[in-house]
Structures are given as structure tokens and as C-alpha cells.
Coordinates of C-alpha atoms in Angstrom, one line a residue:
Chain A
A20 CA 108.9 117.3 100.6
Q21 CA 109.5 113.6 100.6
S22 CA 112.8 111.8 101.0
V23 CA 114.1 108.3 101.5
T24 CA 117.2 107.0 103.2
Q25 CA 119.0 103.7 102.8
P26 CA 121.6 103.8 105.5
D27 CA 123.6 100.7 104.3
I28 CA 125.5 101.2 101.0
H29 CA 126.9 97.7 101.0
I30 CA 125.8 94.5 102.8
T31 CA 127.4 91.1 102.7
V32 CA 125.6 88.0 103.9
S33 CA 126.3 84.3 103.6
E34 CA 124.1 82.2 101.4
G35 CA 121.2 80.7 103.5
A36 CA 121.4 83.5 106.1
S37 CA 118.6 85.9 106.7
L38 CA 118.6 89.4 105.2
E39 CA 117.2 92.8 106.3
L40 CA 117.7 95.9 104.2
R41 CA 116.8 99.1 105.9
C42 CA 114.7 102.0 104.5
N43 CA 113.6 105.1 106.2
Y44 CA 111.4 107.7 104.7
S45 CA 110.3 111.2 105.4
Y46 CA 106.8 112.4 104.5
G47 CA 104.0 114.1 106.4
A48 CA 101.5 111.4 105.9
T49 CA 101.5 107.7 104.9
P50 CA 103.3 107.5 101.6
Y51 CA 103.3 104.8 98.9
L52 CA 106.4 102.6 99.3
F53 CA 108.3 100.4 96.9
W54 CA 111.2 98.1 96.8
Y55 CA 113.0 97.5 93.5
V56 CA 115.9 95.2 92.6
Q57 CA 118.5 95.9 89.9
S58 CA 120.8 93.2 88.6
P59 CA 124.0 94.4 86.9
G60 CA 123.3 95.9 83.5
Q61 CA 119.6 95.6 83.9
G62 CA 116.7 97.9 84.7
L63 CA 114.8 97.9 88.0
Q64 CA 112.3 95.2 88.8
L65 CA 109.5 95.8 91.3
L66 CA 109.8 93.5 94.3
L67 CA 106.8 94.7 96.3
K68 CA 104.8 97.8 97.1
Y69 CA 102.8 99.2 100.0
F70 CA 99.8 101.3 99.3
S71 CA 97.5 100.7 102.3
G72 CA 96.1 97.9 104.5
D73 CA 98.2 95.1 105.9
T74 CA 101.5 96.5 107.0
L75 CA 103.4 93.2 106.1
V76 CA 103.7 93.0 102.4
Q77 CA 104.7 89.9 100.4
G78 CA 106.6 90.3 97.2
I79 CA 108.2 88.2 94.5
K80 CA 111.3 86.0 95.0
G81 CA 110.4 85.3 98.6
F82 CA 110.9 88.9 99.8
E83 CA 108.6 90.7 102.3
A84 CA 108.6 94.2 103.8
E85 CA 107.0 95.7 106.9
F86 CA 105.7 99.2 107.0
K87 CA 106.2 100.7 110.5
R88 CA 104.6 104.1 110.7
S89 CA 106.0 104.9 114.2
Q90 CA 109.5 104.4 112.8
S91 CA 108.9 105.8 109.3
S92 CA 110.5 102.6 108.0
F93 CA 109.9 100.0 105.3
N94 CA 112.5 97.4 105.8
L95 CA 112.9 94.6 103.3
R96 CA 113.5 91.0 104.6
K97 CA 114.2 87.6 103.3
P98 CA 114.5 84.5 105.6
S99 CA 117.1 82.7 103.5
V100 CA 119.3 84.4 100.9
H101 CA 120.3 82.7 97.6
W102 CA 123.4 83.5 95.6
S103 CA 121.1 84.9 92.8
D104 CA 119.8 87.6 95.2
A105 CA 123.1 89.5 94.8
A106 CA 122.1 92.8 93.3
E107 CA 121.4 96.3 94.2
Y108 CA 118.2 97.1 96.0
F109 CA 116.3 100.4 95.9
C110 CA 113.7 101.7 98.3
A111 CA 111.3 104.3 96.8
V112 CA 108.7 106.6 98.3
K113 CA 105.8 108.4 96.7
G114 CA 103.8 110.9 98.7
G115 CA 100.3 111.6 97.4
Y116 CA 100.5 113.2 94.0
Q117 CA 104.3 113.7 93.9
K118 CA 106.7 111.8 91.7
V119 CA 108.6 108.8 93.0
T120 CA 111.8 109.4 95.0
F121 CA 114.4 106.7 95.1
G122 CA 117.0 105.9 97.8
I123 CA 120.7 105.7 96.9
G124 CA 120.5 101.9 96.9
T125 CA 122.0 99.0 98.9
K126 CA 124.4 96.6 97.1
L127 CA 124.0 93.1 98.4
Q128 CA 126.9 90.6 98.2
V129 CA 126.2 87.0 98.9
I130 CA 129.1 84.8 99.9
P131 CA 129.0 81.0 99.7
Chain B
K14 CA 102.8 91.1 77.4
A15 CA 106.1 92.7 76.3
G16 CA 107.9 94.8 78.8
V17 CA 109.4 98.3 78.4
T18 CA 111.9 98.4 75.6
Q19 CA 114.6 101.0 75.2
T20 CA 116.9 101.6 72.2
P21 CA 119.7 101.7 71.8
R22 CA 121.1 99.7 74.7
Y23 CA 124.6 101.2 74.4
L24 CA 125.8 104.4 72.9
I25 CA 129.1 106.2 72.7
K26 CA 129.2 109.9 71.8
T27 CA 131.6 112.7 71.8
R28 CA 131.4 115.9 73.9
G29 CA 129.3 118.5 72.1
Q30 CA 127.2 116.0 70.1
Q31 CA 123.6 115.4 70.7
V32 CA 121.8 112.1 71.3
T33 CA 118.2 110.7 71.2
L34 CA 117.1 107.8 73.2
S35 CA 113.9 105.9 72.6
C36 CA 111.4 104.2 75.0
S37 CA 108.4 102.0 74.1
P38 CA 106.1 101.5 77.1
I39 CA 104.2 98.4 78.0
S40 CA 101.1 98.1 75.9
G41 CA 98.2 100.1 77.4
H42 CA 100.5 102.2 79.6
R43 CA 100.1 105.9 78.9
S44 CA 102.8 107.4 81.2
V45 CA 106.5 107.4 80.7
S46 CA 109.1 108.6 83.1
W47 CA 112.8 109.0 82.5
Y48 CA 115.6 108.7 85.0
Q49 CA 119.3 109.2 85.0
Q50 CA 121.3 106.7 87.0
T51 CA 124.9 107.3 88.0
P52 CA 127.0 105.7 90.7
G53 CA 127.4 108.9 92.7
Q54 CA 123.9 110.3 92.4
G55 CA 121.7 107.2 92.2
L56 CA 118.4 107.6 90.3
Q57 CA 117.6 111.2 89.4
F58 CA 114.2 112.0 87.9
L59 CA 114.3 113.7 84.6
F60 CA 110.7 114.1 83.4
E61 CA 107.3 112.4 83.2
Y62 CA 105.0 112.4 80.2
F63 CA 101.3 111.4 80.1
S64 CA 99.1 111.7 77.0
E65 CA 101.8 113.5 75.1
T66 CA 102.2 116.2 77.8
Q67 CA 105.0 116.7 80.2
R68 CA 103.5 116.4 83.7
N69 CA 106.6 116.6 85.9
K70 CA 110.2 117.8 85.4
G71 CA 113.3 117.2 87.5
N72 CA 116.2 119.6 88.1
F73 CA 118.1 119.1 84.9
P74 CA 119.4 121.8 82.5
G75 CA 117.5 122.6 79.4
R76 CA 119.9 120.5 77.3
F77 CA 117.7 117.6 78.4
S78 CA 114.4 117.4 76.7
G79 CA 111.8 114.8 75.8
R80 CA 108.6 114.2 74.1
Q81 CA 105.8 111.6 73.9
F82 CA 104.0 110.5 70.8
S83 CA 100.3 109.5 70.4
N84 CA 101.2 105.8 70.7
S85 CA 102.8 106.6 74.1
R86 CA 106.3 106.0 72.9
S87 CA 108.7 108.5 74.2
E88 CA 112.1 109.9 73.3
M89 CA 114.5 112.0 75.2
N90 CA 117.2 114.2 73.7
V91 CA 120.4 115.5 75.2
S92 CA 122.1 118.3 73.3
T93 CA 125.7 119.5 73.6
L94 CA 126.8 116.4 75.5
E95 CA 129.1 116.8 78.5
L96 CA 131.3 114.2 80.1
G97 CA 129.1 114.2 83.1
D98 CA 126.1 113.1 81.0
S99 CA 127.6 109.6 81.0
A100 CA 125.1 107.4 82.7
L101 CA 122.5 104.7 82.5
Y102 CA 119.2 106.3 81.3
L103 CA 116.2 104.4 82.5
C104 CA 112.7 104.6 81.2
A105 CA 109.7 103.5 83.2
S106 CA 106.1 103.2 82.2
S107 CA 102.9 103.1 84.2
L108 CA 99.1 103.1 83.5
G109 CA 98.5 106.5 85.0
F110 CA 100.7 109.2 86.1
S111 CA 102.0 110.5 89.4
I112 CA 99.0 112.7 90.2
Q113 CA 97.2 109.5 90.8
G114 CA 98.0 108.2 94.3
E115 CA 98.4 104.5 93.6
Y116 CA 100.5 103.7 90.7
E117 CA 103.6 101.6 90.0
Q118 CA 106.3 101.9 87.4
Y119 CA 107.8 99.2 85.3
F120 CA 111.4 99.8 84.1
G121 CA 113.2 99.1 80.9
P122 CA 116.7 97.8 80.7
G123 CA 118.2 101.2 80.2
T124 CA 120.5 102.9 77.7
R125 CA 124.1 103.1 78.7
L126 CA 125.4 106.4 77.4
T127 CA 129.2 107.0 77.4
V128 CA 130.4 110.5 76.5
T129 CA 134.1 110.8 75.6

């Protein structure tokens, strides 16, 4: 079975500071990995995905994520956070032919 | 290209009633998945449809059902509503379905269901 853990429920960062959101997965092989963002009252928007190849993945809105097999992690990063990045972020994992499993989400607050 | 659309956006129902939610996928997408999102449980998978056939089902009671039409539009139905069914119901579409390794889902804005 596959699972995904987002250990941080809430994170607060100052505008302009760097950001790292943690995601750990459990799956017997290399899964497909995703990060989504959800603004209040909206659906989920795909930020980036990892299927194979380069372990550093670039996404939209200046986000990137790094796949680390040894740590079973897929952490999301952004060098400089903007107030508009305040939202909830979901990591998701898909192992082989299984359906997608989502993490519980991390709420990001950005303070001026 | 238009995104995933869901109707209605907001709905208030009374316990015991039934409700039908609709989802129109991105043009060309043949797979539709439904999720229930609540603050305590996060996103819970309901079911996935591809080519009018249910391909995957989550752990929800039989009161939750769905279907997909030949144009890939999908509906989900919840009968005998309970207070705990209050949630944001999200629909996601994709080109293929989960049996294919690489695929990504695109989400609609959701339907906010409140059961009183």
C-alpha cells in the first residue's frame, strides 16, 4: 500500500523568506509524485510532478521539488515567498497502477 | 481550453434528502475521479470512471454512487444525506485512468455541500 505524510499542518513564513514544505511517502518502488496548491474556496491546482528522470523538478509559480529516494521524500521549495503564495499545499503519491493518495495538507501563512 | 467545471458550486440540503452533483471534464479527457474533502479527513477518494465504467472505488458507503456518460461528463449522487456528508466535493479529470502509470489530474473548483 502507498501512503504520504506531510508532517507540518501549519507553516508561517515572512514574505521574501525561503520556503520548504516536507513530504514523505511510503511505497515499495519509485512512485509518481505530485504537489498541488489550493486557495480558499478553490479546487486543486497542479504545481509540479515527478515521473522519472531529473530528481529536481521545476513547477509553476517559481516552485521546485526534489525527489530523494534514500529519504523517501519529495519536498517542495521556493526561494522567496510572496503574499499570494498563502494557501494549502498537498503532496500526493501514486504507485504504479494505483489511484492517487493525498497528504493531509500544509497550510501556509505569509506574514508581511 | 476550458477547465473542469462543476455544478452547482454551493448546495444546502436537509438530512435524509438526496443530492446529485455534476462534473464536466476538460475536453478530450476520458477519466473522471471524485473526492470528498473535509477539514478533518483531507481528500478522500470516492470513485474513478473511465469510458463510462467505474474503475476504482474508495471506502464509502453505498449511499454514494456515480456514473459517467458517453461524453465523459460525470455525476455523483448521495442518497439519505447525513450531517457528516457536509464537505467540498471535488472532481478531477485526466486523459487516461489510474491503471496507466503516468497521468495527472486536473481539478474543478468543487461543490460545497452543506447538510443541515
